[in-house]
Coordinates of C-alpha atoms and ligand atoms in Angstrom, one line a residue:
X1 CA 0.0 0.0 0.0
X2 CA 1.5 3.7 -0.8
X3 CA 0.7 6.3 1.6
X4 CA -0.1 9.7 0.4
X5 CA 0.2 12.7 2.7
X6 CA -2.9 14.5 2.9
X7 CA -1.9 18.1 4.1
X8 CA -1.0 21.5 2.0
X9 CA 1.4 22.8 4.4
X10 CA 4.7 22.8 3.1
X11 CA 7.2 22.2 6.0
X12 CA 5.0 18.8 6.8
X13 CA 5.6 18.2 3.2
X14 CA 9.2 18.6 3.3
X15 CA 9.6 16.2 6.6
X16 CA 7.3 13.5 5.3
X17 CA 10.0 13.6 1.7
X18 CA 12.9 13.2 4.1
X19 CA 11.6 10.7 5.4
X20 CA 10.9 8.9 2.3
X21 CA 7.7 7.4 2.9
X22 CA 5.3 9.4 0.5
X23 CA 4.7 8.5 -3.0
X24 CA 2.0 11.7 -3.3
X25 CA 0.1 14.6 -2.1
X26 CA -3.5 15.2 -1.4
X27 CA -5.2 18.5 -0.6
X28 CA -8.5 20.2 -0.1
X29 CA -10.1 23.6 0.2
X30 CA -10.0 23.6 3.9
X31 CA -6.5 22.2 4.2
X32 CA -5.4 24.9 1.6
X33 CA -7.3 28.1 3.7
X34 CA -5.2 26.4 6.7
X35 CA -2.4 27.8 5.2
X36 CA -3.5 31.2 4.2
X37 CA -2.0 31.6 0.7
X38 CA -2.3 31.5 -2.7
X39 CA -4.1 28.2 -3.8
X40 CA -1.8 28.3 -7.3
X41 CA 1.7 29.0 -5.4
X42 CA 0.7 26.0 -2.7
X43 CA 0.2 23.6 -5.5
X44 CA 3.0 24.7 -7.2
X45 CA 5.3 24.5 -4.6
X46 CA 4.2 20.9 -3.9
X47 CA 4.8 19.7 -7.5
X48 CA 8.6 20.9 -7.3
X49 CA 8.8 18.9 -3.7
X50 CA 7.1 15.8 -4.8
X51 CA 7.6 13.5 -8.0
X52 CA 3.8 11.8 -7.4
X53 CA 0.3 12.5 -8.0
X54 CA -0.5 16.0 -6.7
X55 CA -4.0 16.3 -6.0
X56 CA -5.9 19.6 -6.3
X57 CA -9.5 20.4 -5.8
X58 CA -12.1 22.8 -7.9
X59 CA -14.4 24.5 -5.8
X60 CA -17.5 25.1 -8.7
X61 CA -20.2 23.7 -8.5
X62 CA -21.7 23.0 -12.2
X63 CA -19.0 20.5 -14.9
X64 CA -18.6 24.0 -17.0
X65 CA -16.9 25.4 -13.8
X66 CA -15.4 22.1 -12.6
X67 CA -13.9 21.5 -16.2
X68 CA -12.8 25.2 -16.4
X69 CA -10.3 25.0 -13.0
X70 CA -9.6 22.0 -13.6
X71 CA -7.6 22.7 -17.4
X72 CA -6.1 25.7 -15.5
X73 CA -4.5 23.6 -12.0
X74 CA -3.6 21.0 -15.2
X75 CA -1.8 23.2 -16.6
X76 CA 0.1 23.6 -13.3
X77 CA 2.6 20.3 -13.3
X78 CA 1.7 17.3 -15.6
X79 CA 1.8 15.4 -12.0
X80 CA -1.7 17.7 -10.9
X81 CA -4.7 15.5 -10.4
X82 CA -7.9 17.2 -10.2
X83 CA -9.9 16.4 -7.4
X84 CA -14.0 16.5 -8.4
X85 CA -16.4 15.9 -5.7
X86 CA -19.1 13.2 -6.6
X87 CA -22.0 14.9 -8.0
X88 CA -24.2 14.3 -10.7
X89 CA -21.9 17.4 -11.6
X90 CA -19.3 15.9 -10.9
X91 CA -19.2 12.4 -13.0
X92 CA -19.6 14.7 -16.0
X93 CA -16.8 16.8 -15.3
X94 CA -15.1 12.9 -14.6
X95 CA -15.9 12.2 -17.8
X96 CA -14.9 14.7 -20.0
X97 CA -12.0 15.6 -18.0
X98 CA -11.1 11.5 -18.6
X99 CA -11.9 12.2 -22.0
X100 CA -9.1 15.1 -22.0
X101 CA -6.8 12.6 -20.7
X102 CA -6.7 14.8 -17.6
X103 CA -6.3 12.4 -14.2
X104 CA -9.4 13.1 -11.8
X105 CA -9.6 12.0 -8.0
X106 CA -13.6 11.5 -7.2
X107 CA -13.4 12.8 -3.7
X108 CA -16.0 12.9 -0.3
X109 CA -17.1 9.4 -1.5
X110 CA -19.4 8.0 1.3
X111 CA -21.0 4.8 0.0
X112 CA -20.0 1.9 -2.7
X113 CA -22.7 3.3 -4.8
X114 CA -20.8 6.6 -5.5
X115 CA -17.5 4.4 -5.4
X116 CA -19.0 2.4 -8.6
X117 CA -20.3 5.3 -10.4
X118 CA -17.2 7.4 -10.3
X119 CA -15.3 3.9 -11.6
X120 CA -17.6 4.0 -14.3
X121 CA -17.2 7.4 -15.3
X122 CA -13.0 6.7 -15.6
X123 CA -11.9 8.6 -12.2
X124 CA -8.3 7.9 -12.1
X125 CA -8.6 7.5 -8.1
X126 CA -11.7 6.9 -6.0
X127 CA -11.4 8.5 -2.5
X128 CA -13.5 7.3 0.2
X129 CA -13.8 9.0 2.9
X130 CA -13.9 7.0 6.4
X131 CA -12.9 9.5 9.3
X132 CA -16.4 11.2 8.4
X133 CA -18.2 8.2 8.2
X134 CA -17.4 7.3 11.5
X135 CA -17.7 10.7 12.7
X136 CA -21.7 10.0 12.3
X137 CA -21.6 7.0 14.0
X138 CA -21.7 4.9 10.7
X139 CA -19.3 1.6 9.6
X140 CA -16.5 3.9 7.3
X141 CA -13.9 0.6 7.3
X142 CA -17.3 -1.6 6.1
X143 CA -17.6 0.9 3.1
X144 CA -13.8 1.0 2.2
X145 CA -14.2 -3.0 2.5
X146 CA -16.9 -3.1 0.1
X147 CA -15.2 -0.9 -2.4
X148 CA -12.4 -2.9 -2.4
X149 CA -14.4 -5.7 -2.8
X150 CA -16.0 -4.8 -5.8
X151 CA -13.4 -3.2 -7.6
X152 CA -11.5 -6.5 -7.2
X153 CA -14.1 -8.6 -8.5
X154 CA -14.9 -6.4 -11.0
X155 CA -11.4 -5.2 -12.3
X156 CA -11.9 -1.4 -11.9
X157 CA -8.6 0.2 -12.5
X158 CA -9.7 3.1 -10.5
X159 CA -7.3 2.9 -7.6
X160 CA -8.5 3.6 -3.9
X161 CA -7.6 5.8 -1.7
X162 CA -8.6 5.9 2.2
X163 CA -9.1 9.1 2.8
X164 CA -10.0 10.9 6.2
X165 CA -7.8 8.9 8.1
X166 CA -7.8 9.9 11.7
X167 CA -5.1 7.8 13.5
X168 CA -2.7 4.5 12.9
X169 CA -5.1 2.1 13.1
X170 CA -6.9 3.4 10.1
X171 CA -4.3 2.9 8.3
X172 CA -3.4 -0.4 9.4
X173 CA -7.3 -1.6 8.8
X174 CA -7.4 -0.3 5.5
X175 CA -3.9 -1.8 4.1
X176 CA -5.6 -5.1 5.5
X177 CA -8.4 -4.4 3.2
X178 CA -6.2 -3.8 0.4
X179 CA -6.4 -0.3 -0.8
X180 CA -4.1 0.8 -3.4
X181 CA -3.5 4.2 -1.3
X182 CA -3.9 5.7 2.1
X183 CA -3.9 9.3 2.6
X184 CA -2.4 10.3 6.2
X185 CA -1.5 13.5 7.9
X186 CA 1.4 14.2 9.0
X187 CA 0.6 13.8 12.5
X188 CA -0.7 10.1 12.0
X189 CA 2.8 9.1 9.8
X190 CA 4.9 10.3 13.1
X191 CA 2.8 8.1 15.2
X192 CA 2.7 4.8 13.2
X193 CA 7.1 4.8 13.9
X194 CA 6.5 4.7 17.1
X195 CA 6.2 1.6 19.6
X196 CA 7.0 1.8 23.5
X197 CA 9.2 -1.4 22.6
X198 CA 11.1 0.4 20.3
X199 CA 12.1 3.0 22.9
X200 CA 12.6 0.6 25.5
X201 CA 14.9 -1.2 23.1
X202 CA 16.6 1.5 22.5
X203 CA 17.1 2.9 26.3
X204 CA 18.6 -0.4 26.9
X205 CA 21.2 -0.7 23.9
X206 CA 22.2 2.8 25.4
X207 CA 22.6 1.7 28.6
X208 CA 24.6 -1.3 27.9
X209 CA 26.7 0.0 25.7
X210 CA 27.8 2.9 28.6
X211 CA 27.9 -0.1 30.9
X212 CA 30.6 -1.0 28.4
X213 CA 32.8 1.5 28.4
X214 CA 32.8 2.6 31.8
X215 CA 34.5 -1.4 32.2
X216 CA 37.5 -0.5 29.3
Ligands
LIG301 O1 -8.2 15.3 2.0 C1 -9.4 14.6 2.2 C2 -9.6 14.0 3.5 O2 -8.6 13.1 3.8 C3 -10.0 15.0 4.6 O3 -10.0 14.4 5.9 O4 -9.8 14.6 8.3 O5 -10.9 16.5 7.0 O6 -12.0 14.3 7.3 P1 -10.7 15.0 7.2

């Protein structure tokens, strides 16, 4: 499973690269007014840090307006993916963005339903969103489950990305469910390194080695 990090904030960005772990980037309006700036700089700026799929959302409402941003963020780094939330408005922009041979990201996905239809309509990824399900009380690993169930057994090529992912064991739940991506926030990629075994571990190689030398 490659893990996406799903922030617009730059100096996360540049910790999770060092780190080596992230494969691509996903953003959304709210993340991007987090950081006060220019929505065009951000995304530029995250297409010269990272060599993956970059993705960037329109905020229209009708396909005119959705296919309109979405040729000028293209336009931005041949890595931009657009990021279409799934409306009947939506799946059209899906489709004739897919017809432009522009990469789409069907985004705020809540059931298989809107899963199957945005596979349908070509959407490059499919991006369930299972912190928010869960938030109302609802099943969100069931849903990913079923997606990936379906788009096995019926050989989408859409790939899935878990998205609103809240804490490790999201993450863990949905690589055992076999998505094709998790996005994670930066927050949650610093927690899933760490293990109160590891740092005991590592206290006591410390320790013994100082045991060592006071002896020589
Ligand atoms: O970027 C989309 C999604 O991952 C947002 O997550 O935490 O705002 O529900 P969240």
């Amino acid at each position: 499973m490659r893990l996406f990090i799903d922030t617009a904030n730059i100096e996360e960005i540049k910790k999770a690269v060092e780190l080596g772990v992230i494969s691509g980037v996903t953003t959304n309006p709210s993340l991007i007014a987090k950081e006060g700036r220019v929505f065009q700089e951000v995304i530029q700026e995250i297409s010269r840090l990272v060599d993956g799929p970059i993705s960037a959302e329109v905020i229209g409402l009708t396909k005119e307006e959705m296919v309109r941003e979405a040729k000028e963020l293209a336009k931005i780094h041949p890595n931009i993916v657009i990021k279409i939330p799934l409306t009947l408005e939506g799946l059209k922009a899906i489709t004739e963005l897919t017809s432009l041979g522009i990469k789409t990201n069907a985004t705020v996905i809540f059931s298989l339903n809107q899963a199957i239809l945005a596979a349908n309509a070509g959407a490059t990824f499919v991006s369930p969103f299972l912190g928010r399900l869960e938030d109302m009380g609802e099943n969100g690993l069931e849903m990913v489950a079923q997606i990936v169930e379906v788009f096995q057994k019926y050989k989408y090529t859409s790939q899935i990305i878990a998205a609103s992912i809240r804490n490790p064991k999201h993450v863990a739940d949905v690589a055992q469910l076999g998505v094709d991506i998790a996005t994670v926030p930066y927050k949650v990629i610093e927690q899933m390194s760490k293990h109160y075994m590891t740092d005991r571990a590592v206290e006591k190689f410390l320790e013994d080695w100082q045991e060592l030398e006071k002896k020589l």
